[in-house]
Tab-separated table of C-alpha atoms in Angstrom:
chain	number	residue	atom	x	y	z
A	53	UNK	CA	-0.395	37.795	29.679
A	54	UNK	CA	-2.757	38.679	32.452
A	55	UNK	CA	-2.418	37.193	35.752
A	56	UNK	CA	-5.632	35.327	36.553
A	57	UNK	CA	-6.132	34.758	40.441
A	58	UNK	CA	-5.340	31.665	42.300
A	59	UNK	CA	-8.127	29.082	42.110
A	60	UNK	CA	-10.696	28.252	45.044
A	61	UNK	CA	-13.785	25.569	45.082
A	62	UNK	CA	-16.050	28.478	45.710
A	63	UNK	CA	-15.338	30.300	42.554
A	64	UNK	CA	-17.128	27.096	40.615
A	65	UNK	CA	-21.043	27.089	41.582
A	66	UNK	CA	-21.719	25.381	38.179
A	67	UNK	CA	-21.845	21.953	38.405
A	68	UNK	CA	-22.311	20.941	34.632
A	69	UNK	CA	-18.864	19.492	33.028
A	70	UNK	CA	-19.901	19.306	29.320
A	71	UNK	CA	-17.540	21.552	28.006
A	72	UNK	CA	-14.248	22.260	28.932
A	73	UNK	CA	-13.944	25.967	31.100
A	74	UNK	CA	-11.157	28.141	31.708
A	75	UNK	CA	-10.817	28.329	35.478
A	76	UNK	CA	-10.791	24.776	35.790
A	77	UNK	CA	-7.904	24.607	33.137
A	78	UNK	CA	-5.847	26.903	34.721
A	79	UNK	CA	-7.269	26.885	38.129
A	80	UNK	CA	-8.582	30.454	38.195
A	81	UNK	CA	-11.394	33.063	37.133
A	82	UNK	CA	-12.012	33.377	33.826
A	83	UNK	CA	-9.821	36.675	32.480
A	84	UNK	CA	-11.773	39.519	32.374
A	85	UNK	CA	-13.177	40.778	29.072
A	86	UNK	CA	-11.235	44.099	28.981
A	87	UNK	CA	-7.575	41.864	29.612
A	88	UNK	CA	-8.227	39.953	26.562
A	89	UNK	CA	-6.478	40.092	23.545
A	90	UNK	CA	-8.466	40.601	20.700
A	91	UNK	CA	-6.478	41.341	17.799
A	92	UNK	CA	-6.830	37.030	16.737
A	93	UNK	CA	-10.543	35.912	17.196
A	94	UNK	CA	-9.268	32.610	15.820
A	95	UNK	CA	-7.374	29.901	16.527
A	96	UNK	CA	-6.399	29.217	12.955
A	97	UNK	CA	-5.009	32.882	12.923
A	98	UNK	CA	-3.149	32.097	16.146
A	99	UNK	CA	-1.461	28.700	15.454
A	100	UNK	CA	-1.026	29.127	11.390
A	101	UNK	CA	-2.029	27.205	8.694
A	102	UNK	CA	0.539	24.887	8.733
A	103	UNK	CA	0.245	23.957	12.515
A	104	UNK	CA	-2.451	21.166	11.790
A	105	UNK	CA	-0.946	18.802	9.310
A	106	UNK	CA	2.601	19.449	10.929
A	107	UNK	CA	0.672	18.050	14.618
A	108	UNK	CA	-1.032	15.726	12.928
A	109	UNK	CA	2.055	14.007	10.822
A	110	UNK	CA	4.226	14.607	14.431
A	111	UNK	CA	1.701	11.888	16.195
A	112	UNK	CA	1.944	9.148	13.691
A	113	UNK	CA	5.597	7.508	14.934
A	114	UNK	CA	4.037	7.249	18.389
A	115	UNK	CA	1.138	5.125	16.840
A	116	UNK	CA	3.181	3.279	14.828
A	117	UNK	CA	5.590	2.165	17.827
A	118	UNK	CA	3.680	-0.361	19.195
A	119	UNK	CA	2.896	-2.353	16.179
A	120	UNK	CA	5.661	-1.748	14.796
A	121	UNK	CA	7.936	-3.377	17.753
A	122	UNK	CA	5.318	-6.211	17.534
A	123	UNK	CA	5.647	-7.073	13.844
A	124	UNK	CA	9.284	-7.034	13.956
A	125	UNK	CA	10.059	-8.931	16.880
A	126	UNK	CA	7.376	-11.484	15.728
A	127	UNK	CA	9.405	-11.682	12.750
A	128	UNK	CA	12.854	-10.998	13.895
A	129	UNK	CA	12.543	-13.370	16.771
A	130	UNK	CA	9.548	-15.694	15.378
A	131	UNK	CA	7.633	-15.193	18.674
A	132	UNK	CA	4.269	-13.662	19.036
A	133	UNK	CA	4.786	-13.870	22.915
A	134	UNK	CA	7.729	-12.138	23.239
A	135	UNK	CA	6.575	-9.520	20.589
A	136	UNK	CA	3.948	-8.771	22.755
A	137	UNK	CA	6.778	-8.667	25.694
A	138	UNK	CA	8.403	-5.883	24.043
A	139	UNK	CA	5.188	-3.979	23.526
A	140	UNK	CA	4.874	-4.189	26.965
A	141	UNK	CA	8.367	-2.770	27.548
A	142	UNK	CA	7.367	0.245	25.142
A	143	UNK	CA	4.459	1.138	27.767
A	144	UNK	CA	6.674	0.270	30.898
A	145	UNK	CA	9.228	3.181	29.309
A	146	UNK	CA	6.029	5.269	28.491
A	147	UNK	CA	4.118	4.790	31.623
A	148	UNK	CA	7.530	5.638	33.875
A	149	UNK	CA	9.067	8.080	31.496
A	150	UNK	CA	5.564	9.937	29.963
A	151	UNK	CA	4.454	11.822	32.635
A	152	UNK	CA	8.240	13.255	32.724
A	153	UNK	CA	8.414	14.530	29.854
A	154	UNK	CA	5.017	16.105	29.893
A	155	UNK	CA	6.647	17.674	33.231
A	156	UNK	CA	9.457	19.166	31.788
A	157	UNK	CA	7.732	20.643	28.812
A	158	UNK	CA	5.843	22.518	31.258
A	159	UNK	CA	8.602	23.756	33.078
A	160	UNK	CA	11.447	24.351	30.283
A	161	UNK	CA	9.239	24.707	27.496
A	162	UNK	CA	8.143	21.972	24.429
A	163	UNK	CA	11.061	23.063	21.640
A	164	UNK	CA	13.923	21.562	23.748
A	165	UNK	CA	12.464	18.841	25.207
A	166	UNK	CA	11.016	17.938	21.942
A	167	UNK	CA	14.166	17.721	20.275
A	168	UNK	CA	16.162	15.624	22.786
A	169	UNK	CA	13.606	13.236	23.029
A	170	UNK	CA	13.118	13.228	19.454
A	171	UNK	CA	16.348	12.188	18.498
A	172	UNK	CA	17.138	9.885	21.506
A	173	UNK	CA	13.822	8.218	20.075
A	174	UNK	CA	15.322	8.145	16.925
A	175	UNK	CA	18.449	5.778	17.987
A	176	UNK	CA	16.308	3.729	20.518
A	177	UNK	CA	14.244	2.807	16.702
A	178	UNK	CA	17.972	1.761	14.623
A	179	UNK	CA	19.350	0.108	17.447
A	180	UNK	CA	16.327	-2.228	17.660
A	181	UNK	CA	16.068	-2.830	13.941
A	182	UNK	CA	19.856	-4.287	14.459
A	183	UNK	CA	19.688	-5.811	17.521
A	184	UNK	CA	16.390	-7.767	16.929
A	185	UNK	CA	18.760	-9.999	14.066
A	186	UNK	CA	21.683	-10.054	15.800
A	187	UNK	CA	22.683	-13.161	18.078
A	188	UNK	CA	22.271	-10.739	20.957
A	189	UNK	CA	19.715	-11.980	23.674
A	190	UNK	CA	16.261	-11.660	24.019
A	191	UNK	CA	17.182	-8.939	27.185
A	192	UNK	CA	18.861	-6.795	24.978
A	193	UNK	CA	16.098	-6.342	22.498
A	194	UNK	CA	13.839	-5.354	25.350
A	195	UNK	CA	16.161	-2.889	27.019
A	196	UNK	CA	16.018	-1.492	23.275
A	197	UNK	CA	11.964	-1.584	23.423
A	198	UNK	CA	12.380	0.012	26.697
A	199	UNK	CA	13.999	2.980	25.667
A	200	UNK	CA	11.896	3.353	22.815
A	201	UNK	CA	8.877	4.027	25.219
A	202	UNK	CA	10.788	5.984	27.424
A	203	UNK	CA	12.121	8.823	24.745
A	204	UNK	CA	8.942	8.437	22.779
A	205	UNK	CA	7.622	12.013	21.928
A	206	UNK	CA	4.396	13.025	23.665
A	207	UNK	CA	3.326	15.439	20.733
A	208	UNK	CA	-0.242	14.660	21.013
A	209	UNK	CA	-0.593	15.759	24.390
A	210	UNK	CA	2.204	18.807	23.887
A	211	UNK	CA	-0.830	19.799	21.021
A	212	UNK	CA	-3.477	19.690	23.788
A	213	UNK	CA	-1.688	21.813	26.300
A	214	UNK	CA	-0.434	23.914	23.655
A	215	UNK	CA	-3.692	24.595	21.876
A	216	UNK	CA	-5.876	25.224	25.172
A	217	UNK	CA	-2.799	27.905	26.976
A	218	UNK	CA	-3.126	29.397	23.045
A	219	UNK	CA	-6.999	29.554	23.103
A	220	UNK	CA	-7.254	30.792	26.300
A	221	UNK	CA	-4.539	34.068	25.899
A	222	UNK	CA	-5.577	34.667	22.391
A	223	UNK	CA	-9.291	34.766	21.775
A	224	UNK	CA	-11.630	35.971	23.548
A	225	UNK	CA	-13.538	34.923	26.612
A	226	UNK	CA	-17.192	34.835	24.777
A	227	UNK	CA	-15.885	32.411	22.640
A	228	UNK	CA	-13.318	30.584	24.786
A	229	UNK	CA	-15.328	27.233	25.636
A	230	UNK	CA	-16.660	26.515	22.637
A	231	UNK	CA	-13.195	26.707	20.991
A	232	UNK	CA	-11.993	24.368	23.537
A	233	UNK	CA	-15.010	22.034	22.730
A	234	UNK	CA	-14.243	21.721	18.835
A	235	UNK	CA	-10.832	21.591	19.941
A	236	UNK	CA	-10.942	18.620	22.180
A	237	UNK	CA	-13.007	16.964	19.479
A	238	UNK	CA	-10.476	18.068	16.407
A	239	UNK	CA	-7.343	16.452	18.792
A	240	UNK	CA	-9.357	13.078	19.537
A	241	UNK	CA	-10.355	12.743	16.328
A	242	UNK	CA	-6.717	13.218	14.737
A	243	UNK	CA	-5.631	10.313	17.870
A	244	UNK	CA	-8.123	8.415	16.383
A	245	UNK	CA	-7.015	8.666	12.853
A	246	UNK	CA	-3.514	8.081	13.866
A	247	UNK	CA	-3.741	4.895	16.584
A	248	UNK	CA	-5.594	3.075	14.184
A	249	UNK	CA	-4.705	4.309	10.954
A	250	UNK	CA	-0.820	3.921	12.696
A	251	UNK	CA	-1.074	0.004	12.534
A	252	UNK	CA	-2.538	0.316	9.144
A	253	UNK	CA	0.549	1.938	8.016
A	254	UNK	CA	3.021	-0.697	9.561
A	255	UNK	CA	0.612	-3.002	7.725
A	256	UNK	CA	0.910	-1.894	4.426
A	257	UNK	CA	4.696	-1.073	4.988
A	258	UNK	CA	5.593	-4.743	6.137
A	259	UNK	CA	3.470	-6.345	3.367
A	260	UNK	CA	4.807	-4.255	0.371
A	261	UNK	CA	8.406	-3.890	1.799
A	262	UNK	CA	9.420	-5.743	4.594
A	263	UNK	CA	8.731	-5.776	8.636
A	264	UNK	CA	11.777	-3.640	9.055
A	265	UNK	CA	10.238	-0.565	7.015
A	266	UNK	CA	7.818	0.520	9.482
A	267	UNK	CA	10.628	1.340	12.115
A	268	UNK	CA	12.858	3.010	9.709
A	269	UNK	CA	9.219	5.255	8.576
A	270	UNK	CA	8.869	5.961	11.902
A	271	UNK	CA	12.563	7.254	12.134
A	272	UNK	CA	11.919	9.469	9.130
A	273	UNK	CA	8.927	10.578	10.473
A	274	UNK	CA	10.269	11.194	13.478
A	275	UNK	CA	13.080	13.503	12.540
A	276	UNK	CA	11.260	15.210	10.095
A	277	UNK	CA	7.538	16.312	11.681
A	278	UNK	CA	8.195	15.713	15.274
A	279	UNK	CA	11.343	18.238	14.950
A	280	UNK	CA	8.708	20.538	12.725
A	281	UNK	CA	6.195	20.477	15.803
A	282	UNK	CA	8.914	21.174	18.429
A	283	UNK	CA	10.073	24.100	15.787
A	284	UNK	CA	6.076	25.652	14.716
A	285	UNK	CA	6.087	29.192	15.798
A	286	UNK	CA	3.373	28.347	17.991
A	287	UNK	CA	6.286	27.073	20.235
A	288	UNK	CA	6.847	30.310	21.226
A	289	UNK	CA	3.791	30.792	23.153
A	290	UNK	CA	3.801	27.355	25.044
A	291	UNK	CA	7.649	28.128	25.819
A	292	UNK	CA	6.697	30.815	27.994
A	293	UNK	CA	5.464	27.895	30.475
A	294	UNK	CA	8.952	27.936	31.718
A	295	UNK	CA	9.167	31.089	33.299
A	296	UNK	CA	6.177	31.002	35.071
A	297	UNK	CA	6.936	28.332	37.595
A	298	UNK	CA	5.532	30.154	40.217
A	299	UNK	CA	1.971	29.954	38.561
A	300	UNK	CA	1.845	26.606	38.179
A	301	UNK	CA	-0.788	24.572	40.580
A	302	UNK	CA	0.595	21.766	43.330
A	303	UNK	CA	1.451	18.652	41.995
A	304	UNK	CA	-1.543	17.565	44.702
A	305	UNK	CA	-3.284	18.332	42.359
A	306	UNK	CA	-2.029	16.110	40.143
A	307	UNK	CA	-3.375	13.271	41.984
A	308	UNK	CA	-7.200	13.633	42.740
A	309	UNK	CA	-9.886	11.280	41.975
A	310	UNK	CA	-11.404	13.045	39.224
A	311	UNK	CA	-8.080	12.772	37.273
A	312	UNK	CA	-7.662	9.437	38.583
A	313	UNK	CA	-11.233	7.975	36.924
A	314	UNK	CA	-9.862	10.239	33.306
A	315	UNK	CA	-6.515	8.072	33.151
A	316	UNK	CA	-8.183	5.314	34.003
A	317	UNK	CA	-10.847	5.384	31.068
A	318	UNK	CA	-7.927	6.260	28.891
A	319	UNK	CA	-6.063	3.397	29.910
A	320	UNK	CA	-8.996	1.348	28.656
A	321	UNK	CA	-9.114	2.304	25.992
A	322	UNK	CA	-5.627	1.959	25.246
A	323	UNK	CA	-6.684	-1.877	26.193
A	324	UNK	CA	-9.002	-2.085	23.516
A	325	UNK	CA	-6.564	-0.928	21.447
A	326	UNK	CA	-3.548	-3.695	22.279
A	327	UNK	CA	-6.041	-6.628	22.671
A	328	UNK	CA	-7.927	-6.022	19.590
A	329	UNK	CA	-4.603	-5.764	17.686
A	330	UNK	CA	-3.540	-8.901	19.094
A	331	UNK	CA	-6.490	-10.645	18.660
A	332	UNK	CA	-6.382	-9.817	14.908
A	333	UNK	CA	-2.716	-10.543	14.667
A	334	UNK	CA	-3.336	-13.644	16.496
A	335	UNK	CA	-6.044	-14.713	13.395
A	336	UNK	CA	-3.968	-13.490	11.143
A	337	UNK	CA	-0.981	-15.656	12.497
A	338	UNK	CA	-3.206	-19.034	11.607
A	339	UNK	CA	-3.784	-18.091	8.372
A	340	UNK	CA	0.229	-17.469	7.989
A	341	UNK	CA	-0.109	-13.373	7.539
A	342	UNK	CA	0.267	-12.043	10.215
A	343	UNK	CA	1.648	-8.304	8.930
A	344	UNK	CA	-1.750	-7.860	7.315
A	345	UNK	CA	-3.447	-7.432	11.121
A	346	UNK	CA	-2.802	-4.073	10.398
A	347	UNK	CA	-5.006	-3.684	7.561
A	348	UNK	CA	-8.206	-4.898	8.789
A	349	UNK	CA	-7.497	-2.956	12.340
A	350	UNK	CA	-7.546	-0.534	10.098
A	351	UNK	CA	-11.655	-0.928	10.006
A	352	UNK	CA	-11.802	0.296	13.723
A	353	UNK	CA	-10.865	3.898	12.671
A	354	UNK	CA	-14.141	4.150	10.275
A	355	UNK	CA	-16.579	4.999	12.277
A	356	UNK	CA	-14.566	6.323	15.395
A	357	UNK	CA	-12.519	9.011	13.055
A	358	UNK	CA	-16.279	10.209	11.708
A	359	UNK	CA	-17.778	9.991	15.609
A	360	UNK	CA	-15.016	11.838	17.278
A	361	UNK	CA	-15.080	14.737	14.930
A	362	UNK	CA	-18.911	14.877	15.057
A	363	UNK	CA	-18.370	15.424	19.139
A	364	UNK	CA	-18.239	19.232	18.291
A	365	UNK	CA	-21.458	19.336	17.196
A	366	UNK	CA	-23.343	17.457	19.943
A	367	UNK	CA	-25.760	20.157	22.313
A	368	UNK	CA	-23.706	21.452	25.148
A	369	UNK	CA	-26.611	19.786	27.269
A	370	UNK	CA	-25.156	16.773	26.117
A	371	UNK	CA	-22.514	17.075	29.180
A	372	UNK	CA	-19.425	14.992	29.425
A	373	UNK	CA	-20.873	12.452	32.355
A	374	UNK	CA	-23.606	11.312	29.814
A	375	UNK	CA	-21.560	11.203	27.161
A	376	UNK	CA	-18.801	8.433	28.763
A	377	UNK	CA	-21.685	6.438	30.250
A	378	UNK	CA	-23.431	6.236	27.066
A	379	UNK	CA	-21.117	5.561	24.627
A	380	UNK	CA	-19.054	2.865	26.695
A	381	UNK	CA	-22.081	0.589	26.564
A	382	UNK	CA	-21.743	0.345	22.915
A	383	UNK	CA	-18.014	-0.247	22.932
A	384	UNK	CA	-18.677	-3.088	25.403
A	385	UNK	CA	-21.281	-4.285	22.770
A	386	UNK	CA	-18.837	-4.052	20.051
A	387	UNK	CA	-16.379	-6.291	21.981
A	388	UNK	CA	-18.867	-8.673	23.059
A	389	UNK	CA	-20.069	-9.025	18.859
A	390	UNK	CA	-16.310	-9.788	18.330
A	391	UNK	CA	-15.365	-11.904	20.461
A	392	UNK	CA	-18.538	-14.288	19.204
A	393	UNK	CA	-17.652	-13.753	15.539
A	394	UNK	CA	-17.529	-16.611	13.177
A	395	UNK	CA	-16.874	-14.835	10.166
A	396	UNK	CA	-15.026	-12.059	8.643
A	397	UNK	CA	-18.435	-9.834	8.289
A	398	UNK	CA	-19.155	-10.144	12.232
A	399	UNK	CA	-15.466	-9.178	13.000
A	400	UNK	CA	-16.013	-5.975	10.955
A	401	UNK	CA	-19.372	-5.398	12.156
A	402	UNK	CA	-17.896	-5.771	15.830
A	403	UNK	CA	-15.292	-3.326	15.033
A	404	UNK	CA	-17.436	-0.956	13.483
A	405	UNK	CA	-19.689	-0.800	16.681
A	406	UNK	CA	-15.927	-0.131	19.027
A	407	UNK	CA	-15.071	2.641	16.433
A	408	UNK	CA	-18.419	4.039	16.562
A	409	UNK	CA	-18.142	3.953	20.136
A	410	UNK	CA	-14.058	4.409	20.901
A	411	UNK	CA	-13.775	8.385	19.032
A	412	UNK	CA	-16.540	10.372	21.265
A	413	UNK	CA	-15.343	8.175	24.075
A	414	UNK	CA	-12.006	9.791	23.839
A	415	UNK	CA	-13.422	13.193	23.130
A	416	UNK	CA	-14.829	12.950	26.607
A	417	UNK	CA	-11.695	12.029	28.224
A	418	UNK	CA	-9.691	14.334	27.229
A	419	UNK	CA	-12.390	17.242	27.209
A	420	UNK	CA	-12.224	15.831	31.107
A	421	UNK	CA	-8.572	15.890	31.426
A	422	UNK	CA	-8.272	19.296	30.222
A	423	UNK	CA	-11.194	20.585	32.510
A	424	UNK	CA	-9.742	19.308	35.370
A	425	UNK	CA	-6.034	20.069	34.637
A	426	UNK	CA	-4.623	22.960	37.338
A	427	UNK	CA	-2.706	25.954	35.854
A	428	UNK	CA	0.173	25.420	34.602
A	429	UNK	CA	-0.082	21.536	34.378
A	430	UNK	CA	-1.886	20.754	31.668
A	431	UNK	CA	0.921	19.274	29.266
A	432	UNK	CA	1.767	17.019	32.364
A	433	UNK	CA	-2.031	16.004	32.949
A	434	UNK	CA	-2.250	15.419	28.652
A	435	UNK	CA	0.855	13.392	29.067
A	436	UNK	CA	-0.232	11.321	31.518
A	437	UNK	CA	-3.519	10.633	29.542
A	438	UNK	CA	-1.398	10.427	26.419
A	439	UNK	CA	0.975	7.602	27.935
A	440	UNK	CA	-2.387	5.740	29.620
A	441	UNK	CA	-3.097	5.018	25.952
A	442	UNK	CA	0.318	3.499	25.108
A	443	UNK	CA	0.527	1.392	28.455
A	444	UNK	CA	-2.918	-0.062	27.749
A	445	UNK	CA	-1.867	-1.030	24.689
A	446	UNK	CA	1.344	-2.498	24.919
A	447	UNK	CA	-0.412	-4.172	28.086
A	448	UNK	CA	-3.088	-5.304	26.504
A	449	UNK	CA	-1.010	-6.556	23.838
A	450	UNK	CA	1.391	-8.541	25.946
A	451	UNK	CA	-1.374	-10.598	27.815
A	452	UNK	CA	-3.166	-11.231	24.305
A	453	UNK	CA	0.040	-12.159	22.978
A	454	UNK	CA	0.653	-14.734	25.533
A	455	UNK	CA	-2.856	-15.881	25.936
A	456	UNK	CA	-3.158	-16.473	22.025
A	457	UNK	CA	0.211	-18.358	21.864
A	458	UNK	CA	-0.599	-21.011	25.462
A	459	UNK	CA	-4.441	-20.780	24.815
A	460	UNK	CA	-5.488	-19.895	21.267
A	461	UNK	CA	-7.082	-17.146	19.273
A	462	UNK	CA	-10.291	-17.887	21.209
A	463	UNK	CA	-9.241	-17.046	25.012
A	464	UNK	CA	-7.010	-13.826	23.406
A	465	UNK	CA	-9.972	-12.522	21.887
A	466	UNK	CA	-12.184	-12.299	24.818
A	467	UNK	CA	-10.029	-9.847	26.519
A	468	UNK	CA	-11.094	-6.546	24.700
A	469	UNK	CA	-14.532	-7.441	26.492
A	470	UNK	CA	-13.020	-7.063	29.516
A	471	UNK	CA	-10.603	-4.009	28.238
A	472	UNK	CA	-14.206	-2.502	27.509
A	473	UNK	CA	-15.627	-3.036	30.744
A	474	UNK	CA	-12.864	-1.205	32.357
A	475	UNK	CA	-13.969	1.933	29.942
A	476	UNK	CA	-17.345	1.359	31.368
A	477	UNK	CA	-16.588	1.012	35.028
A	478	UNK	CA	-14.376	3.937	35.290
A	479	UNK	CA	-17.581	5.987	33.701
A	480	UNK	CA	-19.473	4.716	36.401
A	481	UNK	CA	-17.035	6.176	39.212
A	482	UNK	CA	-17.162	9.038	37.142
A	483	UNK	CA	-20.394	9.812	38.436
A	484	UNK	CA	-18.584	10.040	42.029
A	485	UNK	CA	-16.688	12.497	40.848
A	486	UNK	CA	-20.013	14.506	39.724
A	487	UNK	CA	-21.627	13.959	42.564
A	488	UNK	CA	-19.132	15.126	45.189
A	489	UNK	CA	-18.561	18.988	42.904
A	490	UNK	CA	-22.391	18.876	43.056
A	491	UNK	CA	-22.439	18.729	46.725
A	492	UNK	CA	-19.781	21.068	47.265
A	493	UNK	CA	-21.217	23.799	45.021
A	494	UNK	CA	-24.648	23.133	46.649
A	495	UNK	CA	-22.850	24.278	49.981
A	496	UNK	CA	-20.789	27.064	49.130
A	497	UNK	CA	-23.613	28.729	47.548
């Protein structure tokens, strides 16, 4: 692969950011057209055929995790609170364990990190389907929900990093941004499909079977796709991260604003996520089923799964800036019809409007979090985006937890509103961001 040169502000005099580029992925020039490799002008012919269900079916333990540790504490333990107390204990593991992870991918590679984690994930999932019936204490089952969050698998940002590094050394520069574009959208989408469709699953499972089956799926799944992913051929090309250390940008870098407002909007949105959840699980609770908050948090994904995919369509004028501040509005809107529902048909209409709103939302984020990623980081950056969503939500869901078991379904249902504003707000510092590369490419050129 051709060295690209080290990255300086002055190289970028362009101050749009509606589709992901090149140099600000890997924090130098784009390559030059006679460097490129040309013998695979797609990504399909670069990653295989069977990379996309394999990375799709890989993702779905992580979504299920959350729930999942919810709905069987809840029934293990017969509290919603402390259910929601171990959800928060999965993002405390993911929030000090994610970024890790994402870190050593990028310096050893994805196979073997995938596979340790993966099967240290694995035993973190049977020991808590034992311990939460055993007499053991309430501190042992969250140690257990602890560890599950800190081994989970970050294959949906691994995908990320390892799609863009694949894009950008195997096609060719014409075409490189757009691919990223559609590619953004495709992975957003699929997070979509799986974080809401996730719950769904661990609905259906603890209905039908019982509240223990959606850990043991996620086991299954676990071993089976998340071992395929770490295994795909197109392994190969992200493991070559690991011996070039000396490529990779400062962790600095790591830590700027820009990435700062990205994490924060995913974070969010991971809110939404947790306090809709509980909200619904909360309802569900009075009526006496409440495994079945699953299935109608299954209508969020409707119109978000169609929304994020349609991302890859919208004008390149359309740039990522407008995007965030124009579909956080509606999400807020969505929250706000929710929370001042008085019947079934206003709770779906509410969550219709968050879906419609949530998928090109996350589009943008992580179209931002790759643009702004430095070379060599970008499985840490996706990780760190990746566990934002997963500490939101088990956040999210151990506040609504608590507020719906001391204050009622009313008060717990009021905080996605403010989970959306947060989405909204960090859109609106966005625009800092914006405004300061503006400035500076005004006065280097």
């Amino acid at each position: 692969m051709p060295h690209e040169p080290q990255h300086t502000e002055s190289q970028n005099t362009e101050p749009q950011d509606s589709v992901p580029r090149s140099s600000d992925l890997h924090g130098g020039a784009d390559p030059q057209p006679a460097e490129e490799p040309v013998e695979k002008q797609t990504l399909l012919a670069a990653v295989g055929l069977s990379y996309f269900p394999i990375a799709f079916l890989a993702r779905l333990p992580y979504a299920m995790v959350v729930v999942g540790v919810l709905t069987l504490v809840v029934a293990g333990r017969e509290s919603l609170s402390l259910g929601g107390l171990n959800s928060a204990m999965v993002g405390l593991g993911t929030a000090i364990f994610g970024s890790f992870i994402g870190a050593a991918a990028d310096r050893w590679g994805q196979r073997p990190v995938l596979l340790i984690v993966g099967t240290l994930n694995s035993a973190a999932l049977i020991f808590l389907t034992w311990v939460v019936f055993s007499p053991l204490p309430d501190a042992v089952v969250l140690i257990a929900s602890f560890a599950i969050g800190a081994t989970a698998p970050q294959v949906s940002p691994m995908s990320r990093s390892r799609l863009v590094d694949i894009i950008l050394r195997a096609l060719p520069g014409s075409r490189q941004s757009k691919v990223l574009n559609g590619t953004m959208a495709y992975e957003s989408a699929a997070d979509e499909v799986v974080f809401v469709f996730g719950p769904f699953i661990v609905g259906l499972l603890a209905t039908w079977l019982s509240p223990v089956a959606p850990i043991i799926g996620a086991v299954v799944m676990t071993l089976i796709f998340v071992s395929g992913f770490a295994l795909h051929p197109s392994g190969r090309l992200a493991a070559e991260g690991a011996g070039q250390s000396a490529a990779r940008g400062p962790v600095r870098e790591l830590f700027t604003f820009g990435i700062f407002v990205v994490i924060a909007g995913v974070f969010g949105i991971g809110l939404v996520f947790g306090s809709t959840l509980t909200s619904l699980t909360s309802l569900m609770n009075d009526l006496g089923h409440p495994e079945q908050a699953g299935l109608i948090y299954g209508v969020l994904g409707i119109g978000s799964a169609i929304l994020a995919i349609s991302v890859a369509l919208f004008s390149p004028r359309f740039s990522l800036w407008a995007r965030w501040l124009s579909f956080a509005p509606l999400l807020l809107i969505g929250t706000i019809v929710l929370a001042l529902s008085d019947s079934m048909a206003a709770v779906v209409i509410g969550l219709l409007l968050m879906g419609t709103a949530i998928g090109p939302t996350l589009v943008t984020l992580f179209s931002l979090a790759a643009e702004r990623s430095q070379r060599g980081r970008s499985a840490t950056v996706m990780s760190m985006a990746g566990s934002a969503i997963i500490v939101g939500q088990s956040l999210a869901s151990a506040l609504g937890g608590f507020l719906a078991e001391e204050a009622g379904t009313s008060t717990a249902i009021a905080v996605p509103v403010a989970a959306a504003l947060v989405v909204l707000v960090a859109g609106l510092l966005n625009l800092i961001v914006r405004l300061r590369r503006r400035k500076r490419d005004v006065v280097h050129t």
